[in-house]
C-alpha cells in the first residue's frame, strides 16, 4: 500500500496519487494531509515504511492548528513568503501553527521506517526540509539529493571544456543585493586569472517583494547583476531555480549575455523601474531573456552559472 502527494495528476499501479498545490497551500493541501494521516495511522508496529520527502511539502501537506482556518493560514503563508525571510525562519513559523510539521506527523504511528530526503535548504538541515513532518528521534533520515550533488554533476560536464571550473559555494545564503556584490567580486578575481572559466554558485538568496509585478529571487538577482554591468562580450550568466519555478512568475529564472544591453536600448527599457516594481519577469520576458522550462518535479535550491567563453571549447 502507499500514497504519493504531488503536483501531478497521475494513476499509479499500487500507490494512490493525490494532487496538491504549491507554493501557496489550498484546500487540496489540507485534504492531502488528512489522507496521509489516515494512511499512517493504519500502520502497525510490525509494518515498515519508506517516506520520500522533498522541498514543497510545507505547502503540499498541511493541517493548521485549531483556531486558524484556511483563509487566515493562506494570508500568513503569503506574508511570510513575500517578507524576504530565509527558509529556516519561514519553516519555523510554519511548524508552530501546524498539526503535522516539526515531527508531529511521525507521532501518528508506531511503525518503523526511513525517510529519504531531497534537500532544498542551506546546510541540509533535516529539521527544516519540508518543515520536517517526520523528523522524530526514532525515524532515521538520509539525504539522497542536494545542491552539492547537482553542482558536482554540472562541474563534471564542463570541467574539461574551460581552463578553470569551480564550485564557489553551495550555501549562498544572503539577500539579492549582497549576493550580487559577492558574485561580482568573485567574477573579477577569476577574470584576471583565466581566459575561460565556469563558476558555479548554489544556495538560495532572499528577495523582499516591494512592488506588484511578477518575478522571483533568481530573476531579481539577474536583474541586479545586469545593473552592476558585470556582463562582458565573453561572459554569460544563468540564474535559475532547480524546481523550475521562480517566485510568482511562470519562469525558471533568467540569463544574461552581452547582447542584452543593445536589446535593452532598442526596447527602451529601464531595468531600475522593473526592479522597483518587483517585476523582473516582464523585463526579461520582453527582451527574450527569461529562462522557462516548467516545473522539474524536484528541488535542490538554486543555481547561478557564470561562463566565460573566450578560448572555450564548449
PDB file of C-alpha atoms in Angstrom:
ATOM      1  CA  UNK A   1       0.000   0.000   0.000  1.00  0.00           C
ATOM      2  CA  UNK A   2       1.112   3.564  -0.372  1.00  0.00           C
ATOM      3  CA  UNK A   3       0.270   7.168  -1.077  1.00  0.00           C
ATOM      4  CA  UNK A   4       2.005   9.834  -3.188  1.00  0.00           C
ATOM      5  CA  UNK A   5       1.245  13.538  -2.872  1.00  0.00           C
ATOM      6  CA  UNK A   6       2.462  15.568  -5.823  1.00  0.00           C
ATOM      7  CA  UNK A   7       1.570  18.385  -8.195  1.00  0.00           C
ATOM      8  CA  UNK A   8       0.746  15.895 -10.951  1.00  0.00           C
ATOM      9  CA  UNK A   9      -2.485  14.057 -11.594  1.00  0.00           C
ATOM     10  CA  UNK A  10      -1.361  10.530 -12.431  1.00  0.00           C
ATOM     11  CA  UNK A  11      -2.537   6.969 -11.909  1.00  0.00           C
ATOM     12  CA  UNK A  12      -0.093   4.537 -10.316  1.00  0.00           C
ATOM     13  CA  UNK A  13      -0.341   0.778 -10.023  1.00  0.00           C
ATOM     14  CA  UNK A  14      -0.212   0.168  -6.265  1.00  0.00           C
ATOM     15  CA  UNK A  15       0.116   3.665  -4.846  1.00  0.00           C
ATOM     16  CA  UNK A  16      -2.684   6.182  -4.606  1.00  0.00           C
ATOM     17  CA  UNK A  17      -1.687   9.550  -6.062  1.00  0.00           C
ATOM     18  CA  UNK A  18      -3.211  12.756  -4.719  1.00  0.00           C
ATOM     19  CA  UNK A  19      -2.758  16.100  -6.457  1.00  0.00           C
ATOM     20  CA  UNK A  20      -1.936  19.017  -4.172  1.00  0.00           C
ATOM     21  CA  UNK A  21      -0.814  22.639  -4.575  1.00  0.00           C
ATOM     22  CA  UNK A  22       2.390  24.703  -4.237  1.00  0.00           C
ATOM     23  CA  UNK A  23       3.729  27.234  -3.263  1.00  0.00           C
ATOM     24  CA  UNK A  24       0.509  28.586  -1.716  1.00  0.00           C
ATOM     25  CA  UNK A  25      -1.432  25.969   0.192  1.00  0.00           C
ATOM     26  CA  UNK A  26      -5.078  25.321  -0.590  1.00  0.00           C
ATOM     27  CA  UNK A  27      -7.894  23.023   0.454  1.00  0.00           C
ATOM     28  CA  UNK A  28      -6.025  20.352  -1.542  1.00  0.00           C
ATOM     29  CA  UNK A  29      -3.150  20.698   0.940  1.00  0.00           C
ATOM     30  CA  UNK A  30      -5.441  20.022   3.879  1.00  0.00           C
ATOM     31  CA  UNK A  31      -7.202  17.136   2.129  1.00  0.00           C
ATOM     32  CA  UNK A  32      -3.809  15.615   1.279  1.00  0.00           C
ATOM     33  CA  UNK A  33      -2.679  15.886   4.891  1.00  0.00           C
ATOM     34  CA  UNK A  34      -5.875  14.260   6.160  1.00  0.00           C
ATOM     35  CA  UNK A  35      -5.419  11.326   3.764  1.00  0.00           C
ATOM     36  CA  UNK A  36      -1.750  10.995   4.709  1.00  0.00           C
ATOM     37  CA  UNK A  37      -2.535  10.978   8.433  1.00  0.00           C
ATOM     38  CA  UNK A  38      -5.237   8.353   7.924  1.00  0.00           C
ATOM     39  CA  UNK A  39      -2.822   6.179   5.920  1.00  0.00           C
ATOM     40  CA  UNK A  40      -0.070   6.437   8.534  1.00  0.00           C
ATOM     41  CA  UNK A  41      -2.471   5.621  11.358  1.00  0.00           C
ATOM     42  CA  UNK A  42      -3.358   2.324   9.647  1.00  0.00           C
ATOM     43  CA  UNK A  43       0.193   1.036  10.037  1.00  0.00           C
ATOM     44  CA  UNK A  44       1.023  -1.238  12.951  1.00  0.00           C
ATOM     45  CA  UNK A  45       4.266  -1.624  14.857  1.00  0.00           C
ATOM     46  CA  UNK A  46       5.114  -4.592  12.606  1.00  0.00           C
ATOM     47  CA  UNK A  47       4.934  -2.513   9.417  1.00  0.00           C
ATOM     48  CA  UNK A  48       7.875  -0.817   7.704  1.00  0.00           C
ATOM     49  CA  UNK A  49       7.522   2.330   5.618  1.00  0.00           C
ATOM     50  CA  UNK A  50       9.668   4.441   3.274  1.00  0.00           C
ATOM     51  CA  UNK A  51       8.791   8.133   3.356  1.00  0.00           C
ATOM     52  CA  UNK A  52      10.161  10.212   0.453  1.00  0.00           C
ATOM     53  CA  UNK A  53      10.370  13.881   1.408  1.00  0.00           C
ATOM     54  CA  UNK A  54      11.306  16.907  -0.655  1.00  0.00           C
ATOM     55  CA  UNK A  55      11.028  20.642  -0.501  1.00  0.00           C
ATOM     56  CA  UNK A  56       7.488  21.763  -1.251  1.00  0.00           C
ATOM     57  CA  UNK A  57       5.962  19.507   1.379  1.00  0.00           C
ATOM     58  CA  UNK A  58       5.392  22.583   3.554  1.00  0.00           C
ATOM     59  CA  UNK A  59       2.655  23.757   1.197  1.00  0.00           C
ATOM     60  CA  UNK A  60       1.526  20.428  -0.236  1.00  0.00           C
ATOM     61  CA  UNK A  61       0.531  18.852   3.085  1.00  0.00           C
ATOM     62  CA  UNK A  62      -0.889  20.965   5.860  1.00  0.00           C
ATOM     63  CA  UNK A  63      -3.277  20.770   8.792  1.00  0.00           C
ATOM     64  CA  UNK A  64      -3.486  24.075  10.662  1.00  0.00           C
ATOM     65  CA  UNK A  65      -3.769  24.134  14.439  1.00  0.00           C
ATOM     66  CA  UNK A  66      -7.211  24.640  15.931  1.00  0.00           C
ATOM     67  CA  UNK A  67      -8.377  28.228  15.669  1.00  0.00           C
ATOM     68  CA  UNK A  68      -6.705  29.029  12.316  1.00  0.00           C
ATOM     69  CA  UNK A  69      -8.857  28.484   9.231  1.00  0.00           C
ATOM     70  CA  UNK A  70      -7.610  28.034   5.661  1.00  0.00           C
ATOM     71  CA  UNK A  71      -8.089  31.690   4.664  1.00  0.00           C
ATOM     72  CA  UNK A  72      -6.051  33.015   7.577  1.00  0.00           C
ATOM     73  CA  UNK A  73      -3.409  30.326   7.117  1.00  0.00           C
ATOM     74  CA  UNK A  74      -3.054  31.373   3.456  1.00  0.00           C
ATOM     75  CA  UNK A  75      -2.660  35.018   4.483  1.00  0.00           C
ATOM     76  CA  UNK A  76       0.060  34.098   6.986  1.00  0.00           C
ATOM     77  CA  UNK A  77       1.883  31.956   4.406  1.00  0.00           C
ATOM     78  CA  UNK A  78       1.737  34.621   1.689  1.00  0.00           C
ATOM     79  CA  UNK A  79       3.003  37.297   4.081  1.00  0.00           C
ATOM     80  CA  UNK A  80       5.909  35.081   5.130  1.00  0.00           C
ATOM     81  CA  UNK A  81       6.888  34.188   1.550  1.00  0.00           C
ATOM     82  CA  UNK A  82       6.901  37.846   0.478  1.00  0.00           C
ATOM     83  CA  UNK A  83       8.733  39.115   3.558  1.00  0.00           C
ATOM     84  CA  UNK A  84      12.244  38.171   2.431  1.00  0.00           C
ATOM     85  CA  UNK A  85      12.982  35.916   5.431  1.00  0.00           C
ATOM     86  CA  UNK A  86      15.057  32.787   4.856  1.00  0.00           C
ATOM     87  CA  UNK A  87      13.625  29.263   4.621  1.00  0.00           C
ATOM     88  CA  UNK A  88      14.673  28.269   8.160  1.00  0.00           C
ATOM     89  CA  UNK A  89      12.733  31.105   9.771  1.00  0.00           C
ATOM     90  CA  UNK A  90       9.845  30.567   7.357  1.00  0.00           C
ATOM     91  CA  UNK A  91       9.525  26.884   8.227  1.00  0.00           C
ATOM     92  CA  UNK A  92       9.950  27.588  11.943  1.00  0.00           C
ATOM     93  CA  UNK A  93       6.804  29.715  11.862  1.00  0.00           C
ATOM     94  CA  UNK A  94       5.020  27.133   9.723  1.00  0.00           C
ATOM     95  CA  UNK A  95       5.763  24.405  12.275  1.00  0.00           C
ATOM     96  CA  UNK A  96       4.344  26.450  15.158  1.00  0.00           C
ATOM     97  CA  UNK A  97       0.909  26.745  13.517  1.00  0.00           C
ATOM     98  CA  UNK A  98       0.727  23.218  12.093  1.00  0.00           C
ATOM     99  CA  UNK A  99      -0.548  19.889  13.453  1.00  0.00           C
ATOM    100  CA  UNK A 100       1.824  17.799  11.301  1.00  0.00           C
ATOM    101  CA  UNK A 101       5.089  19.697  10.895  1.00  0.00           C
ATOM    102  CA  UNK A 102       8.134  19.529  13.156  1.00  0.00           C
ATOM    103  CA  UNK A 103       7.872  15.755  13.633  1.00  0.00           C
ATOM    104  CA  UNK A 104       4.203  15.834  14.598  1.00  0.00           C
ATOM    105  CA  UNK A 105       3.185  13.627  11.674  1.00  0.00           C
ATOM    106  CA  UNK A 106       5.509  10.840  12.883  1.00  0.00           C
ATOM    107  CA  UNK A 107       3.621  10.729  16.161  1.00  0.00           C
ATOM    108  CA  UNK A 108       0.662   9.140  14.362  1.00  0.00           C
ATOM    109  CA  UNK A 109       2.281   5.710  14.004  1.00  0.00           C
ATOM    110  CA  UNK A 110       4.288   3.127  15.921  1.00  0.00           C
ATOM    111  CA  UNK A 111       5.637   1.585  12.705  1.00  0.00           C
ATOM    112  CA  UNK A 112       9.344   1.696  11.867  1.00  0.00           C
ATOM    113  CA  UNK A 113      10.593   3.366   8.729  1.00  0.00           C
ATOM    114  CA  UNK A 114      13.142   5.501   6.982  1.00  0.00           C
ATOM    115  CA  UNK A 115      12.862   8.949   5.406  1.00  0.00           C
ATOM    116  CA  UNK A 116      14.712   9.596   2.120  1.00  0.00           C
ATOM    117  CA  UNK A 117      15.275  13.307   1.628  1.00  0.00           C
ATOM    118  CA  UNK A 118      15.849  15.669  -1.285  1.00  0.00           C
ATOM    119  CA  UNK A 119      17.280  18.751   0.401  1.00  0.00           C
ATOM    120  CA  UNK A 120      16.213  22.248  -0.599  1.00  0.00           C
ATOM    121  CA  UNK A 121      17.718  24.127   2.347  1.00  0.00           C
ATOM    122  CA  UNK A 122      21.128  25.551   3.202  1.00  0.00           C
ATOM    123  CA  UNK A 123      23.286  23.020   5.028  1.00  0.00           C
ATOM    124  CA  UNK A 124      20.773  20.172   4.568  1.00  0.00           C
ATOM    125  CA  UNK A 125      19.149  20.914   7.935  1.00  0.00           C
ATOM    126  CA  UNK A 126      16.829  17.937   8.497  1.00  0.00           C
ATOM    127  CA  UNK A 127      14.753  19.891  10.998  1.00  0.00           C
ATOM    128  CA  UNK A 128      13.868  22.381   8.264  1.00  0.00           C
ATOM    129  CA  UNK A 129      13.395  20.471   4.983  1.00  0.00           C
ATOM    130  CA  UNK A 130       9.701  20.349   4.109  1.00  0.00           C
ATOM    131  CA  UNK A 131       9.058  21.666   7.636  1.00  0.00           C
ATOM    132  CA  UNK A 132      10.218  18.234   8.892  1.00  0.00           C
ATOM    133  CA  UNK A 133       6.906  16.367   9.264  1.00  0.00           C
ATOM    134  CA  UNK A 134       8.647  13.068  10.157  1.00  0.00           C
ATOM    135  CA  UNK A 135      11.701  14.462  11.968  1.00  0.00           C
ATOM    136  CA  UNK A 136      11.462  12.420  15.135  1.00  0.00           C
ATOM    137  CA  UNK A 137      14.298  10.822  17.118  1.00  0.00           C
ATOM    138  CA  UNK A 138      13.048   7.344  16.235  1.00  0.00           C
ATOM    139  CA  UNK A 139      12.914   7.912  12.462  1.00  0.00           C
ATOM    140  CA  UNK A 140      16.234   7.783  10.527  1.00  0.00           C
ATOM    141  CA  UNK A 141      16.638  10.384   7.748  1.00  0.00           C
ATOM    142  CA  UNK A 142      19.015  10.010   4.776  1.00  0.00           C
ATOM    143  CA  UNK A 143      19.928  12.740   2.255  1.00  0.00           C
ATOM    144  CA  UNK A 144      19.744  11.256  -1.270  1.00  0.00           C
ATOM    145  CA  UNK A 145      19.977  14.505  -3.262  1.00  0.00           C
ATOM    146  CA  UNK A 146      21.108  18.086  -2.641  1.00  0.00           C
ATOM    147  CA  UNK A 147      22.636  21.161  -4.226  1.00  0.00           C
ATOM    148  CA  UNK A 148      26.204  19.874  -3.887  1.00  0.00           C
ATOM    149  CA  UNK A 149      25.421  16.650  -5.762  1.00  0.00           C
ATOM    150  CA  UNK A 150      23.731  18.614  -8.545  1.00  0.00           C
ATOM    151  CA  UNK A 151      26.614  21.077  -8.934  1.00  0.00           C
ATOM    152  CA  UNK A 152      29.134  18.232  -8.938  1.00  0.00           C
ATOM    153  CA  UNK A 153      27.258  16.877 -11.953  1.00  0.00           C
ATOM    154  CA  UNK A 154      27.459  20.272 -13.650  1.00  0.00           C
ATOM    155  CA  UNK A 155      31.166  20.547 -12.859  1.00  0.00           C
ATOM    156  CA  UNK A 156      31.825  17.097 -14.311  1.00  0.00           C
ATOM    157  CA  UNK A 157      30.090  18.174 -17.537  1.00  0.00           C
ATOM    158  CA  UNK A 158      32.002  21.428 -18.074  1.00  0.00           C
ATOM    159  CA  UNK A 159      35.300  20.725 -16.285  1.00  0.00           C
ATOM    160  CA  UNK A 160      37.394  19.786 -19.331  1.00  0.00           C
ATOM    161  CA  UNK A 161      35.917  22.482 -21.569  1.00  0.00           C
ATOM    162  CA  UNK A 162      37.307  25.524 -19.715  1.00  0.00           C
ATOM    163  CA  UNK A 163      40.591  26.487 -18.113  1.00  0.00           C
ATOM    164  CA  UNK A 164      39.012  26.573 -14.675  1.00  0.00           C
ATOM    165  CA  UNK A 165      35.756  25.239 -13.290  1.00  0.00           C
ATOM    166  CA  UNK A 166      34.979  25.778  -9.633  1.00  0.00           C
ATOM    167  CA  UNK A 167      32.053  25.277  -7.305  1.00  0.00           C
ATOM    168  CA  UNK A 168      32.361  28.536  -5.382  1.00  0.00           C
ATOM    169  CA  UNK A 169      29.671  27.704  -2.823  1.00  0.00           C
ATOM    170  CA  UNK A 170      26.623  25.522  -2.272  1.00  0.00           C
ATOM    171  CA  UNK A 171      25.476  27.628   0.686  1.00  0.00           C
ATOM    172  CA  UNK A 172      24.767  31.026  -0.854  1.00  0.00           C
ATOM    173  CA  UNK A 173      22.557  32.474   1.854  1.00  0.00           C
ATOM    174  CA  UNK A 174      22.099  36.240   1.654  1.00  0.00           C
ATOM    175  CA  UNK A 175      19.774  38.852   0.218  1.00  0.00           C
ATOM    176  CA  UNK A 176      19.949  39.584  -3.502  1.00  0.00           C
ATOM    177  CA  UNK A 177      21.829  42.862  -3.011  1.00  0.00           C
ATOM    178  CA  UNK A 178      24.680  41.274  -1.079  1.00  0.00           C
ATOM    179  CA  UNK A 179      24.683  38.207  -3.336  1.00  0.00           C
ATOM    180  CA  UNK A 180      25.129  40.493  -6.339  1.00  0.00           C
ATOM    181  CA  UNK A 181      28.220  42.088  -4.822  1.00  0.00           C
ATOM    182  CA  UNK A 182      29.624  38.698  -3.770  1.00  0.00           C
ATOM    183  CA  UNK A 183      29.240  37.254  -7.276  1.00  0.00           C
ATOM    184  CA  UNK A 184      30.630  40.413  -8.869  1.00  0.00           C
ATOM    185  CA  UNK A 185      33.733  40.358  -6.674  1.00  0.00           C
ATOM    186  CA  UNK A 186      34.321  36.659  -7.372  1.00  0.00           C
ATOM    187  CA  UNK A 187      33.988  37.210 -11.122  1.00  0.00           C
ATOM    188  CA  UNK A 188      36.556  39.997 -11.010  1.00  0.00           C
ATOM    189  CA  UNK A 189      39.028  37.737  -9.213  1.00  0.00           C
ATOM    190  CA  UNK A 190      38.727  34.910 -11.741  1.00  0.00           C
ATOM    191  CA  UNK A 191      38.562  37.203 -14.773  1.00  0.00           C
ATOM    192  CA  UNK A 192      42.124  38.425 -14.203  1.00  0.00           C
ATOM    193  CA  UNK A 193      43.494  34.867 -13.963  1.00  0.00           C
ATOM    194  CA  UNK A 194      41.698  32.816 -16.623  1.00  0.00           C
ATOM    195  CA  UNK A 195      40.723  33.258 -20.263  1.00  0.00           C
ATOM    196  CA  UNK A 196      37.866  30.812 -19.810  1.00  0.00           C
ATOM    197  CA  UNK A 197      36.136  29.609 -16.678  1.00  0.00           C
ATOM    198  CA  UNK A 198      32.861  28.366 -15.244  1.00  0.00           C
ATOM    199  CA  UNK A 199      31.862  29.424 -11.749  1.00  0.00           C
ATOM    200  CA  UNK A 200      29.044  27.548 -10.041  1.00  0.00           C
ATOM    201  CA  UNK A 201      27.117  29.032  -7.133  1.00  0.00           C
ATOM    202  CA  UNK A 202      24.369  27.195  -5.253  1.00  0.00           C
ATOM    203  CA  UNK A 203      22.020  28.044  -2.440  1.00  0.00           C
ATOM    204  CA  UNK A 204      19.131  30.469  -2.101  1.00  0.00           C
ATOM    205  CA  UNK A 205      19.077  34.230  -1.968  1.00  0.00           C
ATOM    206  CA  UNK A 206      16.231  36.160  -0.374  1.00  0.00           C
ATOM    207  CA  UNK A 207      14.170  38.883  -2.002  1.00  0.00           C
ATOM    208  CA  UNK A 208      11.715  41.280  -0.441  1.00  0.00           C
ATOM    209  CA  UNK A 209       8.667  41.907  -2.612  1.00  0.00           C
ATOM    210  CA  UNK A 210       8.140  45.679  -2.767  1.00  0.00           C
ATOM    211  CA  UNK A 211       6.042  46.016  -5.929  1.00  0.00           C
ATOM    212  CA  UNK A 212       3.109  44.402  -7.687  1.00  0.00           C
ATOM    213  CA  UNK A 213       4.958  42.854 -10.621  1.00  0.00           C
ATOM    214  CA  UNK A 214       5.948  39.291 -11.429  1.00  0.00           C
ATOM    215  CA  UNK A 215       9.310  37.726 -10.710  1.00  0.00           C
ATOM    216  CA  UNK A 216      11.365  35.728  -8.253  1.00  0.00           C
ATOM    217  CA  UNK A 217      14.672  35.734  -6.435  1.00  0.00           C
ATOM    218  CA  UNK A 218      16.613  34.338  -9.422  1.00  0.00           C
ATOM    219  CA  UNK A 219      15.269  36.869 -11.896  1.00  0.00           C
ATOM    220  CA  UNK A 220      15.827  39.698  -9.438  1.00  0.00           C
ATOM    221  CA  UNK A 221      19.403  38.541  -8.877  1.00  0.00           C
ATOM    222  CA  UNK A 222      19.980  38.503 -12.642  1.00  0.00           C
ATOM    223  CA  UNK A 223      18.495  41.986 -12.924  1.00  0.00           C
ATOM    224  CA  UNK A 224      20.778  43.301 -10.186  1.00  0.00           C
ATOM    225  CA  UNK A 225      23.818  41.712 -11.857  1.00  0.00           C
ATOM    226  CA  UNK A 226      22.799  43.428 -15.097  1.00  0.00           C
ATOM    227  CA  UNK A 227      22.639  46.781 -13.319  1.00  0.00           C
ATOM    228  CA  UNK A 228      26.171  46.194 -11.986  1.00  0.00           C
ATOM    229  CA  UNK A 229      27.467  45.841 -15.577  1.00  0.00           C
ATOM    230  CA  UNK A 230      29.201  42.528 -14.878  1.00  0.00           C
ATOM    231  CA  UNK A 231      28.404  41.126 -18.341  1.00  0.00           C
ATOM    232  CA  UNK A 232      31.136  41.362 -20.991  1.00  0.00           C
ATOM    233  CA  UNK A 233      31.432  40.027 -24.547  1.00  0.00           C
ATOM    234  CA  UNK A 234      32.908  36.806 -23.172  1.00  0.00           C
ATOM    235  CA  UNK A 235      30.740  36.325 -20.073  1.00  0.00           C
ATOM    236  CA  UNK A 236      27.199  34.954 -19.759  1.00  0.00           C
ATOM    237  CA  UNK A 237      25.215  34.128 -16.624  1.00  0.00           C
ATOM    238  CA  UNK A 238      22.225  31.950 -15.806  1.00  0.00           C
ATOM    239  CA  UNK A 239      20.257  32.299 -12.558  1.00  0.00           C
ATOM    240  CA  UNK A 240      17.674  29.557 -12.129  1.00  0.00           C
ATOM    241  CA  UNK A 241      15.702  27.514  -9.627  1.00  0.00           C
ATOM    242  CA  UNK A 242      16.145  23.760  -9.774  1.00  0.00           C
ATOM    243  CA  UNK A 243      12.403  23.256  -9.283  1.00  0.00           C
ATOM    244  CA  UNK A 244      11.673  25.171 -12.489  1.00  0.00           C
ATOM    245  CA  UNK A 245       9.604  27.811 -10.715  1.00  0.00           C
ATOM    246  CA  UNK A 246      10.802  31.276  -9.736  1.00  0.00           C
ATOM    247  CA  UNK A 247       8.570  33.276  -7.424  1.00  0.00           C
ATOM    248  CA  UNK A 248       5.131  34.237  -8.698  1.00  0.00           C
ATOM    249  CA  UNK A 249       6.183  34.038 -12.351  1.00  0.00           C
ATOM    250  CA  UNK A 250       5.983  31.181 -14.886  1.00  0.00           C
ATOM    251  CA  UNK A 251       9.747  31.411 -15.439  1.00  0.00           C
ATOM    252  CA  UNK A 252      12.533  29.253 -14.033  1.00  0.00           C
ATOM    253  CA  UNK A 253      14.951  32.204 -13.934  1.00  0.00           C
ATOM    254  CA  UNK A 254      16.789  34.463 -16.359  1.00  0.00           C
ATOM    255  CA  UNK A 255      20.020  34.574 -18.328  1.00  0.00           C
ATOM    256  CA  UNK A 256      22.360  37.363 -19.366  1.00  0.00           C
ATOM    257  CA  UNK A 257      24.749  37.858 -22.259  1.00  0.00           C
ATOM    258  CA  UNK A 258      26.387  40.875 -23.881  1.00  0.00           C
ATOM    259  CA  UNK A 259      23.633  41.387 -26.483  1.00  0.00           C
ATOM    260  CA  UNK A 260      21.093  42.221 -23.794  1.00  0.00           C
ATOM    261  CA  UNK A 261      22.469  45.753 -23.469  1.00  0.00           C
ATOM    262  CA  UNK A 262      21.719  46.542 -27.129  1.00  0.00           C
ATOM    263  CA  UNK A 263      18.275  44.929 -26.958  1.00  0.00           C
ATOM    264  CA  UNK A 264      17.523  46.894 -23.804  1.00  0.00           C
ATOM    265  CA  UNK A 265      18.349  50.166 -25.564  1.00  0.00           C
ATOM    266  CA  UNK A 266      16.241  49.319 -28.609  1.00  0.00           C
ATOM    267  CA  UNK A 267      13.261  48.409 -26.423  1.00  0.00           C
ATOM    268  CA  UNK A 268      13.873  51.488 -24.238  1.00  0.00           C
ATOM    269  CA  UNK A 269      13.543  49.545 -21.032  1.00  0.00           C
ATOM    270  CA  UNK A 270      14.709  50.962 -17.733  1.00  0.00           C
ATOM    271  CA  UNK A 271      15.753  47.990 -15.526  1.00  0.00           C
ATOM    272  CA  UNK A 272      15.620  50.133 -12.390  1.00  0.00           C
ATOM    273  CA  UNK A 273      11.889  50.719 -12.804  1.00  0.00           C
ATOM    274  CA  UNK A 274      11.264  46.998 -13.155  1.00  0.00           C
ATOM    275  CA  UNK A 275      13.360  46.334 -10.058  1.00  0.00           C
ATOM    276  CA  UNK A 276      11.402  48.903  -8.054  1.00  0.00           C
ATOM    277  CA  UNK A 277       8.139  47.186  -9.025  1.00  0.00           C
ATOM    278  CA  UNK A 278       9.423  43.651  -8.312  1.00  0.00           C
ATOM    279  CA  UNK A 279       8.731  42.971 -11.990  1.00  0.00           C
ATOM    280  CA  UNK A 280      11.908  41.246 -13.155  1.00  0.00           C
ATOM    281  CA  UNK A 281       9.936  38.630 -15.117  1.00  0.00           C
ATOM    282  CA  UNK A 282       8.317  41.119 -17.503  1.00  0.00           C
ATOM    283  CA  UNK A 283      11.674  42.825 -18.050  1.00  0.00           C
ATOM    284  CA  UNK A 284      13.390  39.622 -19.154  1.00  0.00           C
ATOM    285  CA  UNK A 285      10.318  38.277 -20.965  1.00  0.00           C
ATOM    286  CA  UNK A 286      10.087  41.416 -23.095  1.00  0.00           C
ATOM    287  CA  UNK A 287      13.718  41.013 -24.165  1.00  0.00           C
ATOM    288  CA  UNK A 288      13.525  37.240 -24.652  1.00  0.00           C
ATOM    289  CA  UNK A 289      15.902  36.584 -21.760  1.00  0.00           C
ATOM    290  CA  UNK A 290      13.529  34.731 -19.465  1.00  0.00           C
ATOM    291  CA  UNK A 291      14.597  31.125 -18.813  1.00  0.00           C
ATOM    292  CA  UNK A 292      11.467  28.997 -18.759  1.00  0.00           C
ATOM    293  CA  UNK A 293      11.460  25.196 -18.674  1.00  0.00           C
ATOM    294  CA  UNK A 294       8.460  24.454 -16.455  1.00  0.00           C
ATOM    295  CA  UNK A 295       8.296  22.532 -13.206  1.00  0.00           C
ATOM    296  CA  UNK A 296      11.030  19.902 -12.907  1.00  0.00           C
ATOM    297  CA  UNK A 297       9.403  17.868 -10.157  1.00  0.00           C
ATOM    298  CA  UNK A 298      12.332  18.232  -7.777  1.00  0.00           C
ATOM    299  CA  UNK A 299      14.062  20.956  -5.806  1.00  0.00           C
ATOM    300  CA  UNK A 300      17.665  21.226  -4.632  1.00  0.00           C
ATOM    301  CA  UNK A 301      17.706  25.024  -4.365  1.00  0.00           C
ATOM    302  CA  UNK A 302      19.069  27.457  -6.953  1.00  0.00           C
ATOM    303  CA  UNK A 303      21.945  27.580  -9.425  1.00  0.00           C
ATOM    304  CA  UNK A 304      23.964  30.569 -10.642  1.00  0.00           C
ATOM    305  CA  UNK A 305      26.204  29.567 -13.546  1.00  0.00           C
ATOM    306  CA  UNK A 306      28.781  32.080 -14.804  1.00  0.00           C
ATOM    307  CA  UNK A 307      30.559  31.074 -18.021  1.00  0.00           C
ATOM    308  CA  UNK A 308      33.449  32.924 -19.624  1.00  0.00           C
ATOM    309  CA  UNK A 309      33.783  31.545 -23.133  1.00  0.00           C
ATOM    310  CA  UNK A 310      36.972  33.089 -24.545  1.00  0.00           C
ATOM    311  CA  UNK A 311      39.095  30.240 -25.931  1.00  0.00           C
ATOM    312  CA  UNK A 312      36.482  27.832 -24.577  1.00  0.00           C
ATOM    313  CA  UNK A 313      35.940  24.525 -26.381  1.00  0.00           C
ATOM    314  CA  UNK A 314      32.271  24.333 -25.327  1.00  0.00           C
TER     315      UNK A 314
END
